[in-house]
Structures are given as structure tokens and as C-alpha cells.
Coordinates of C-alpha atoms in Angstrom, one line a residue:
Chain A
M719 CA 0.0 0.0 0.0
K720 CA 1.3 3.4 -1.0
N721 CA 1.8 6.3 1.3
S722 CA -1.1 8.7 0.8
K723 CA 1.3 11.3 -0.5
E724 CA 2.4 9.0 -3.3
I725 CA -1.1 8.5 -4.7
S726 CA -1.8 10.6 -7.7
A727 CA -4.6 13.2 -7.9
S728 CA -6.1 11.3 -10.8
V729 CA -6.4 8.0 -8.8
I730 CA -7.9 10.0 -5.9
S731 CA -10.4 11.7 -8.2
R732 CA -11.7 8.3 -9.3
L733 CA -12.3 6.9 -5.8
P734 CA -15.7 8.6 -5.3
R735 CA -16.9 7.1 -8.6
Y736 CA -15.8 3.6 -7.5
Y737 CA -17.6 4.2 -4.3
R738 CA -20.8 5.3 -6.1
F739 CA -20.8 2.3 -8.3
L740 CA -20.2 -0.1 -5.4
C741 CA -23.0 1.5 -3.4
D742 CA -25.3 0.9 -6.4
L743 CA -24.2 -2.7 -6.8
H744 CA -24.6 -3.3 -3.1
S745 CA -28.1 -1.8 -3.1
K746 CA -29.0 -4.2 -6.0
G747 CA -27.9 -7.1 -3.8
V748 CA -24.8 -8.0 -5.8
I749 CA -22.4 -9.9 -3.6
R750 CA -19.3 -10.3 -5.7
V751 CA -17.9 -8.5 -8.8
S752 CA -14.8 -9.2 -10.9
S753 CA -12.6 -6.3 -12.0
K754 CA -13.7 -7.2 -15.6
E755 CA -17.4 -6.8 -14.7
L756 CA -16.8 -3.6 -12.7
A757 CA -14.8 -2.2 -15.6
S758 CA -17.5 -3.0 -18.0
I759 CA -20.2 -1.3 -15.8
M760 CA -18.0 1.8 -15.2
G761 CA -16.7 2.1 -18.8
V762 CA -13.0 1.8 -17.8
T763 CA -10.4 -1.0 -18.2
A764 CA -10.0 -3.8 -15.8
S765 CA -6.3 -3.1 -15.7
Q766 CA -7.0 0.5 -14.6
I767 CA -9.2 -0.7 -11.7
R768 CA -6.6 -3.2 -10.6
Q769 CA -3.8 -0.6 -10.8
D770 CA -5.9 2.0 -8.8
F771 CA -6.9 -0.6 -6.2
N772 CA -3.2 -1.7 -5.9
C773 CA -2.4 1.9 -4.6
F774 CA -4.4 0.9 -1.5
G775 CA -2.9 -2.6 -1.2
G776 CA -5.4 -4.2 -3.6
F777 CA -8.7 -5.7 -2.3
G778 CA -9.4 -8.8 -4.3
Q779 CA -8.1 -12.3 -4.7
Q780 CA -6.7 -13.3 -8.1
G781 CA -9.5 -15.0 -10.1
Y782 CA -12.0 -14.6 -7.3
G783 CA -13.2 -11.0 -7.7
Y784 CA -14.2 -8.4 -5.1
Q785 CA -16.7 -8.7 -2.3
V786 CA -18.9 -5.8 -3.1
E787 CA -20.0 -4.9 0.5
Q788 CA -16.4 -5.2 1.9
L789 CA -14.9 -3.2 -1.0
K790 CA -17.6 -0.5 -0.5
N791 CA -16.8 -0.3 3.2
E792 CA -13.0 -0.1 2.5
M793 CA -13.6 2.6 0.0
S794 CA -15.7 4.5 2.5
E795 CA -12.9 4.1 5.0
I796 CA -10.3 5.4 2.6
L797 CA -12.4 8.4 1.7
G798 CA -12.9 9.1 5.4
L799 CA -16.7 9.1 5.0
N800 CA -17.2 7.5 8.4
E801 CA -15.4 10.3 10.2
I802 CA -18.0 13.0 10.2
K803 CA -16.6 16.5 9.9
T804 CA -18.7 19.6 10.7
A805 CA -19.3 22.1 7.9
I806 CA -20.7 25.7 7.7
L807 CA -21.9 27.2 4.5
I808 CA -21.3 30.8 3.6
G809 CA -23.6 32.5 1.1
A810 CA -27.3 31.5 0.9
G811 CA -28.0 32.8 -2.6
N812 CA -29.4 30.4 -5.3
L813 CA -26.2 28.4 -5.4
G814 CA -25.8 28.2 -1.6
R815 CA -29.4 27.1 -1.2
A816 CA -29.1 24.5 -3.9
V817 CA -26.0 23.1 -2.3
A818 CA -27.5 23.1 1.2
S819 CA -30.8 21.7 0.2
Q820 CA -30.1 19.2 -2.6
L821 CA -26.9 17.6 -1.4
S822 CA -26.8 14.9 1.2
F823 CA -23.7 15.8 3.3
E824 CA -24.0 13.1 5.9
D825 CA -23.1 10.1 3.7
K826 CA -20.2 12.0 2.2
G827 CA -18.3 12.6 5.5
F828 CA -19.8 15.9 6.5
K829 CA -22.5 17.4 8.7
L830 CA -23.8 20.8 7.8
V831 CA -24.2 22.7 11.1
A832 CA -24.8 26.3 10.1
I833 CA -25.5 28.6 7.2
F834 CA -24.5 32.3 7.0
D835 CA -25.3 35.2 4.7
C836 CA -24.5 38.9 4.8
D837 CA -28.0 39.8 3.4
P838 CA -30.3 40.6 6.3
L839 CA -33.2 39.6 4.0
F840 CA -32.3 35.9 4.5
K841 CA -32.0 36.2 8.3
G842 CA -34.3 33.7 10.0
M843 CA -35.1 31.8 6.8
K844 CA -34.4 28.1 7.2
I845 CA -32.8 25.5 4.9
R846 CA -33.1 21.9 6.1
D847 CA -34.0 23.1 9.6
L848 CA -31.0 25.3 9.8
P849 CA -31.8 29.0 10.3
I850 CA -29.7 31.3 8.1
K851 CA -27.5 33.4 10.4
G852 CA -26.0 36.8 9.7
D853 CA -22.3 37.1 8.9
D854 CA -21.8 38.9 12.2
E855 CA -22.5 35.7 14.0
I856 CA -19.7 33.7 12.3
E857 CA -17.0 34.5 14.8
A858 CA -19.0 33.6 17.9
F859 CA -20.3 30.4 16.2
C860 CA -16.8 29.3 15.1
N861 CA -15.4 30.0 18.6
E862 CA -18.1 27.9 20.1
A863 CA -18.7 25.0 17.6
K864 CA -15.2 24.9 16.0
P865 CA -16.4 23.6 12.6
D866 CA -14.0 21.7 10.4
M867 CA -14.9 22.9 7.0
A868 CA -16.5 25.9 5.2
V869 CA -18.5 25.7 1.9
L870 CA -17.9 28.9 0.1
C871 CA -20.9 30.0 -2.1
L872 CA -20.1 33.7 -2.1
P873 CA -18.9 35.9 -5.0
A874 CA -15.1 35.8 -5.8
D875 CA -14.7 39.4 -4.7
K876 CA -16.0 38.7 -1.2
A877 CA -14.1 35.4 -0.8
P878 CA -10.5 36.7 0.1
E879 CA -11.6 38.6 3.2
M880 CA -14.0 35.8 4.3
V881 CA -11.2 33.2 3.9
D882 CA -8.8 35.3 5.9
E883 CA -11.4 35.5 8.7
L884 CA -12.3 31.8 8.6
I885 CA -8.7 30.8 8.7
R886 CA -8.2 33.1 11.7
L887 CA -11.1 31.4 13.3
G888 CA -9.4 28.0 12.9
I889 CA -11.0 26.5 9.7
R890 CA -8.6 24.6 7.7
S891 CA -10.6 23.1 4.8
F892 CA -12.8 24.5 2.2
W893 CA -15.3 23.4 -0.4
N894 CA -14.9 26.3 -2.8
F895 CA -17.5 27.3 -5.3
S896 CA -16.1 30.8 -5.7
H897 CA -13.3 31.6 -8.2
Y898 CA -10.9 32.8 -5.5
D899 CA -7.8 30.7 -5.5
I900 CA -7.4 29.9 -1.8
H901 CA -4.3 27.8 -2.3
R902 CA -2.2 30.7 -3.6
K903 CA -2.3 32.5 -0.2
Y904 CA -2.8 29.4 1.9
P905 CA -0.9 26.4 0.4
D906 CA -1.4 24.2 3.4
V907 CA -5.2 24.2 3.7
C908 CA -7.4 21.4 2.2
V909 CA -9.4 22.7 -0.8
A910 CA -11.8 21.1 -3.3
N911 CA -12.7 23.6 -5.9
V912 CA -15.9 23.4 -8.0
H913 CA -15.4 25.6 -11.0
L914 CA -18.7 25.5 -12.9
S915 CA -17.6 27.9 -15.6
D916 CA -14.4 25.9 -16.3
S917 CA -16.6 22.8 -16.7
L918 CA -18.8 24.7 -19.2
M919 CA -15.8 25.9 -21.1
T920 CA -14.5 22.4 -21.3
L921 CA -17.8 21.3 -22.8
S922 CA -17.4 24.1 -25.4
Y923 CA -14.0 22.7 -26.3
K924 CA -15.3 19.1 -26.6
I925 CA -18.1 20.3 -28.9
K926 CA -15.7 22.2 -31.0
N927 CA -13.4 19.2 -31.3
N928 CA -16.2 16.7 -31.4
D929 CA -14.9 14.8 -28.5
G930 CA -17.0 12.2 -26.6
N931 CA -17.0 12.0 -22.9
W932 CA -13.8 11.1 -21.1
Chain B
M1135 CA 0.4 21.4 -33.1
K1136 CA -1.2 18.1 -32.0
N1137 CA -4.4 16.7 -33.4
S1138 CA -7.1 17.4 -30.9
K1139 CA -7.6 13.7 -30.4
E1140 CA -4.0 13.4 -29.1
I1141 CA -4.4 16.1 -26.5
S1142 CA -4.8 14.6 -23.0
A1143 CA -7.9 15.2 -20.9
S1144 CA -5.7 16.8 -18.2
V1145 CA -4.2 19.4 -20.6
I1146 CA -7.8 20.2 -21.8
S1147 CA -9.0 20.5 -18.2
R1148 CA -6.4 23.2 -17.6
L1149 CA -7.3 25.4 -20.6
P1150 CA -10.2 27.2 -18.9
R1151 CA -8.0 28.1 -16.0
Y1152 CA -5.3 29.5 -18.3
Y1153 CA -8.1 31.5 -20.0
R1154 CA -9.4 32.8 -16.7
F1155 CA -6.0 34.0 -15.6
L1156 CA -5.3 35.6 -18.9
C1157 CA -8.6 37.5 -18.8
D1158 CA -7.7 38.7 -15.4
L1159 CA -4.2 39.9 -16.5
H1160 CA -5.8 41.5 -19.6
S1161 CA -8.4 43.4 -17.5
K1162 CA -5.5 44.7 -15.3
G1163 CA -3.8 46.1 -18.4
V1164 CA -0.9 43.6 -18.5
I1165 CA 0.5 43.5 -22.0
R1166 CA 3.1 40.7 -21.8
V1167 CA 3.8 37.8 -19.5
S1168 CA 6.6 35.3 -19.3
S1169 CA 5.9 31.6 -18.7
K1170 CA 7.7 32.0 -15.4
E1171 CA 5.5 34.9 -14.3
L1172 CA 2.3 33.2 -15.4
A1173 CA 3.5 30.0 -13.6
S1174 CA 4.1 31.9 -10.4
I1175 CA 0.6 33.6 -10.6
M1176 CA -1.1 30.3 -11.3
G1177 CA 0.9 28.1 -8.8
V1178 CA 2.2 25.7 -11.5
T1179 CA 5.6 25.3 -13.1
A1180 CA 6.8 27.2 -16.1
S1181 CA 7.7 23.9 -17.8
Q1182 CA 4.1 22.7 -17.5
I1183 CA 2.8 25.9 -19.1
R1184 CA 5.2 25.5 -22.0
Q1185 CA 4.4 21.9 -22.4
D1186 CA 0.7 22.5 -22.4
F1187 CA 0.9 25.4 -24.8
N1188 CA 3.1 23.3 -27.1
C1189 CA 0.2 21.0 -27.6
F1190 CA -1.4 23.9 -29.6
G1191 CA 1.8 24.9 -31.4
G1192 CA 3.2 27.1 -28.6
F1193 CA 2.3 30.8 -28.5
G1194 CA 5.4 32.6 -27.4
Q1195 CA 8.8 33.5 -28.6
Q1196 CA 11.7 32.1 -26.6
G1197 CA 12.9 34.7 -24.1
Y1198 CA 10.2 37.2 -25.1
G1199 CA 7.1 35.9 -23.2
Y1200 CA 3.5 35.9 -24.3
Q1201 CA 1.3 38.8 -25.5
V1202 CA -1.5 38.6 -23.0
E1203 CA -4.4 39.7 -25.2
Q1204 CA -3.3 37.6 -28.2
L1205 CA -2.9 34.5 -26.0
K1206 CA -6.3 35.1 -24.4
N1207 CA -7.9 35.4 -27.8
E1208 CA -6.1 32.2 -29.0
M1209 CA -7.2 30.4 -25.9
S1210 CA -10.8 31.6 -26.5
E1211 CA -10.6 30.3 -30.1
I1212 CA -9.2 26.9 -28.9
L1213 CA -12.0 26.6 -26.4
G1214 CA -14.6 27.5 -29.0
L1215 CA -16.0 30.4 -26.9
N1216 CA -16.6 32.6 -29.9
E1217 CA -18.9 30.1 -31.6
I1218 CA -22.0 30.4 -29.6
K1219 CA -24.0 27.2 -29.1
T1220 CA -27.6 27.3 -27.9
A1221 CA -28.5 25.6 -24.7
I1222 CA -31.7 24.5 -22.9
L1223 CA -31.9 23.8 -19.2
I1224 CA -34.0 20.9 -17.8
G1225 CA -35.0 21.1 -14.2
A1226 CA -35.7 24.4 -12.5
G1227 CA -35.3 23.4 -8.9
N1228 CA -32.8 25.1 -6.6
L1229 CA -29.8 23.8 -8.6
G1230 CA -31.3 24.6 -12.0
R1231 CA -32.2 28.1 -10.9
A1232 CA -28.7 28.6 -9.4
V1233 CA -27.1 27.5 -12.7
A1234 CA -29.4 29.6 -14.9
S1235 CA -29.2 32.7 -12.8
Q1236 CA -25.7 32.8 -11.5
L1237 CA -23.7 31.7 -14.4
S1238 CA -22.8 33.8 -17.4
F1239 CA -23.2 31.4 -20.4
E1240 CA -22.5 33.9 -23.1
D1241 CA -18.8 34.4 -22.4
K1242 CA -18.4 30.6 -22.1
G1243 CA -19.6 29.7 -25.6
F1244 CA -23.3 29.2 -24.9
K1245 CA -26.6 31.0 -25.0
L1246 CA -29.3 29.8 -22.7
V1247 CA -32.5 29.9 -24.8
A1248 CA -35.1 28.0 -22.8
I1249 CA -35.8 26.4 -19.3
F1250 CA -38.1 23.5 -18.7
D1251 CA -39.5 21.8 -15.6
C1252 CA -42.1 19.1 -15.2
D1253 CA -43.6 20.8 -12.1
P1254 CA -46.6 23.0 -13.2
L1255 CA -45.9 25.2 -10.1
F1256 CA -42.9 26.7 -12.0
K1257 CA -44.8 27.3 -15.2
G1258 CA -44.7 31.0 -16.2
M1259 CA -42.0 31.9 -13.6
K1260 CA -39.0 33.7 -15.2
I1261 CA -35.3 33.3 -14.8
R1262 CA -33.2 35.9 -16.6
D1263 CA -36.2 36.9 -18.7
L1264 CA -36.7 33.3 -19.8
P1265 CA -40.1 31.9 -18.9
I1266 CA -40.0 28.4 -17.4
K1267 CA -41.8 26.1 -19.8
G1268 CA -43.5 22.7 -19.1
D1269 CA -41.8 19.4 -20.1
D1270 CA -44.6 18.9 -22.6
E1271 CA -43.2 21.8 -24.6
I1272 CA -39.7 20.3 -25.1
E1273 CA -40.4 18.5 -28.3
A1274 CA -42.0 21.4 -30.1
F1275 CA -39.3 23.7 -28.9
C1276 CA -36.5 21.4 -30.1
N1277 CA -38.1 20.8 -33.4
E1278 CA -38.3 24.5 -34.0
A1279 CA -35.2 26.0 -32.3
K1280 CA -32.8 23.0 -32.7
P1281 CA -30.7 23.7 -29.6
D1282 CA -27.2 22.4 -29.5
M1283 CA -26.8 21.5 -25.8
A1284 CA -28.9 20.5 -22.8
V1285 CA -28.1 21.3 -19.1
L1286 CA -29.4 18.5 -17.0
C1287 CA -30.4 19.6 -13.5
L1288 CA -32.9 16.9 -12.9
P1289 CA -32.7 13.9 -10.5
A1290 CA -30.7 10.9 -11.7
D1291 CA -33.9 8.7 -11.8
K1292 CA -35.6 11.0 -14.3
A1293 CA -32.4 11.6 -16.4
P1294 CA -32.3 8.4 -18.5
E1295 CA -35.8 8.9 -20.1
M1296 CA -35.1 12.6 -20.6
V1297 CA -31.7 11.9 -22.3
D1298 CA -33.4 9.3 -24.6
E1299 CA -35.9 12.0 -25.6
L1300 CA -33.4 14.8 -26.1
I1301 CA -31.2 12.6 -28.2
R1302 CA -34.2 11.6 -30.3
L1303 CA -34.8 15.3 -30.7
G1304 CA -31.3 15.9 -32.0
I1305 CA -29.4 17.1 -29.0
R1306 CA -25.8 15.8 -29.0
S1307 CA -24.2 17.5 -26.0
F1308 CA -24.9 17.7 -22.3
W1309 CA -23.8 19.6 -19.3
N1310 CA -24.8 16.9 -16.8
F1311 CA -25.4 17.7 -13.1
S1312 CA -27.3 14.5 -12.6
H1313 CA -25.6 11.3 -11.6
Y1314 CA -26.8 9.5 -14.7
D1315 CA -23.9 8.2 -16.7
I1316 CA -24.9 9.3 -20.2
H1317 CA -21.8 8.0 -21.9
R1318 CA -22.5 4.4 -21.1
K1319 CA -25.5 4.3 -23.3
Y1320 CA -24.4 7.1 -25.7
P1321 CA -20.6 6.9 -26.1
D1322 CA -20.5 9.4 -29.0
V1323 CA -22.2 12.4 -27.4
C1324 CA -20.2 15.3 -25.8
V1325 CA -20.7 15.4 -22.0
A1326 CA -19.2 17.4 -19.2
N1327 CA -20.2 16.0 -15.9
V1328 CA -20.5 18.0 -12.7
H1329 CA -20.4 15.6 -9.8
L1330 CA -20.8 17.7 -6.7
S1331 CA -20.9 14.7 -4.4
D1332 CA -17.7 13.3 -5.8
S1333 CA -16.0 16.6 -5.2
L1334 CA -17.3 16.6 -1.6
M1335 CA -16.0 13.0 -1.0
T1336 CA -12.6 14.0 -2.5
L1337 CA -12.4 16.8 0.1
S1338 CA -13.2 14.3 2.8
Y1339 CA -10.3 12.2 1.5
K1340 CA -7.9 15.2 1.5
I1341 CA -8.9 16.1 5.0
K1342 CA -8.3 12.5 6.2
N1343 CA -4.9 12.4 4.5
N1344 CA -4.1 16.0 5.3
D1345 CA -3.5 16.8 1.7
G1346 CA -3.3 20.4 0.5
N1347 CA -4.9 21.6 -2.7
W1348 CA -3.8 20.1 -6.0

């Protein structure tokens, strides 16, 4: 099994997809799956699956296949989904509300514990039983609850100041929907960026070059 | 210059980021930038930038740097941002509304021309001056307007049937926020997937393994 630092970003980015397919197989009552079958379902090669799994010490027995439930549980363990981290969400506009209301955080390793917005119009409104609090309550909340992660759904121009503040308050990981490049100022924090406009431009490129999915 | 089929997915996925940084430099009045300067701003290596740009025939002169405006325009051309494709959006829930209202499609190569939802509650509501139409109007609209792309903001269980219908109506590219794996049934269409829950699970992994951004 490789040290986590040696595992490439592209292997890591494929883990959630393995996990999703394994959950699906498990929910359908499938007990065992070969790398060949899993590859065919996922549209990748069996060799890629074996290589990826080998980064974590492999999970199967040669010629025997993988136990679906066991592999799903190991994948969940690797992804840290069983260790629930607390999260706050900053910015309750359309995007923030979509993220807070449509996504199930709990089975992805997080629990959403508070939502903040600078607009007093939102104050007191609720999303998933969480009242939207004002930005002026962030400091007291963080000092008290010490959340692990912040979801940033605020405009890029407001993000730098907010990130400074959140880092001062002890937050060290961010799910970042803004275009602010947190890592340039804070190289040591954990960040997953969601760049919707980059994704849309990539689709434009694919259409221009008539590429299929990859 | 490489054939577009030979350019790796990871190079392509970096192009929108180059484009964003070049737009930013251009808006700040920067005329010329060296690969070393651009690398430092973007937090990558100068060698990676040169390698990536070489896939498209390179853009600079040795020791002279890149003309920011020209490079921005070439990048826009490569991404196909100047050739506006028409897009419809399916699913006007929180996520669909966030995507339709918060994202500027026009400068990313697309024009949003219609929004559909199966819920009659939404009918007649407007997002960005576009009235939300009922699902029963999709066929007539597609036959008339022949849109190029569909943004899928509907639940995964409703996606397969909708994709069958849209493909029957001539749509060949999708910006897919649902978890439905379009490419398994239709390997030849263009798809960019946005898997928010995969991104959240990746963040969980990074936190567990105390990885920084990459």
C-alpha cells in the first residue's frame, strides 16, 4: 500500500466514482464482482481498476473478484466518509441554497451545522431546519462550535476577506465554489474547488473538437 | 500542433484556468507575461505551461514571453468560446435556478435559450427573462429551435428517459449535473459531468490524509 502522499490526484479523483458504483451494486444485492465486470459497468479498463486498487494494497483475490460490500466499506474508510466533519456554508444565494438543500452531506463525510449570509433579508429563513444566520454571527459560532470545513458559495470578490477571517477562526478546509484561488495564499489548507464555468468551457472545447465523454 | 484527439484530458481541463488568468491579466492592463511569471501567478511550473501550450503549437517567442491579449484570444478560439452554441436547461429546482441565474453562459460559448420543468408550479416563472416552460413543450421547442446542448439539472432517476428523448430530438451534447452516466448508453455524445458529491468526497479524502490543494 502506497503512502497517501504518493497516490496521484487522478487516482484519488476516481475513488468517489468507484464508491458510487459499489453502493449501487450493493443496493442491488450484488455480492461479488470481478474487475472485468466492474470495468464494463464503469466504462474503464479492468487493468486501470486493478492498478488503482493496488495503490491501496489491492482488495481482491486473483481470479476470485471483489466482495462488493467489503470493498464499498473499505472505499468509504479510505475516503474518510465514516469520520463526520462539521461544515458551515457561507452565502445563501441560489447556489448556496441549492448546495445546502439538494446535497446529502451526511453520507459524504460531513454534517452541515450552520448557514450564514450577509444579506439581512435571509436572516431567520431556514434550509433543512438550519436557520440562516448573519455574517456577524460567524465569529461567535466558530469559537463555540469549531467547525472543520466551510463551503464557500459567495462571490469571488468577497471570498478573500472571508477566507482570511475563517482561517483566523481555525477553519482549515474549504469546499470552494467561488473563483478565489485559496491555495495561492494558503498552500497548506485542504481545498476542493468546484469551477462550474471551467466545466462549461471544457464542454465548449469538446463540442468544437467533437470529443466524446472522457 | 497536435491533433485534438492526441491532447490529453488533463491538458484540456487546464485550458479554462489559463483562460481565466489571462482574462484577469488583460483586465488589469498587463501586455506581456513570461511563462515564469504566469506560472508563479497560477501556482504551476513554467515547464508545465510551456508543455501545455506546445500541444497547440506554442504561442510565445523564446525569451520574449506571451502577448496577453493575443494569448487570451487564441485560448478563447481553442475553447470555441466565440462560436455560440444554444442551450436549454432541464429542471428548474434550486440547482437549475442557481445554474441559470448565477452563471454567465454567453462568455463561455453558450446562450441559454429555454428552461423546462415538469412541475406546473414553476410554469410561467421567469429566470433571466426566460419563462419556465413545461416538459410537454420540449419536443415542439427542439423541433423549432434545434438547440445544441442541454443542461441536465434533474434527478438521476428522471435523467435516462429525458436523455433518450433529447437525443431523439437531435441534441448531442450535455452539461450533466445528474448522476446518470450518459456516456455508457451514448458513447458518442459530448458530455461534461459536474459531480458535486464526488467533489465533496474528494475533500473528505484530502482532510483525512491532510493533503493540500492540488
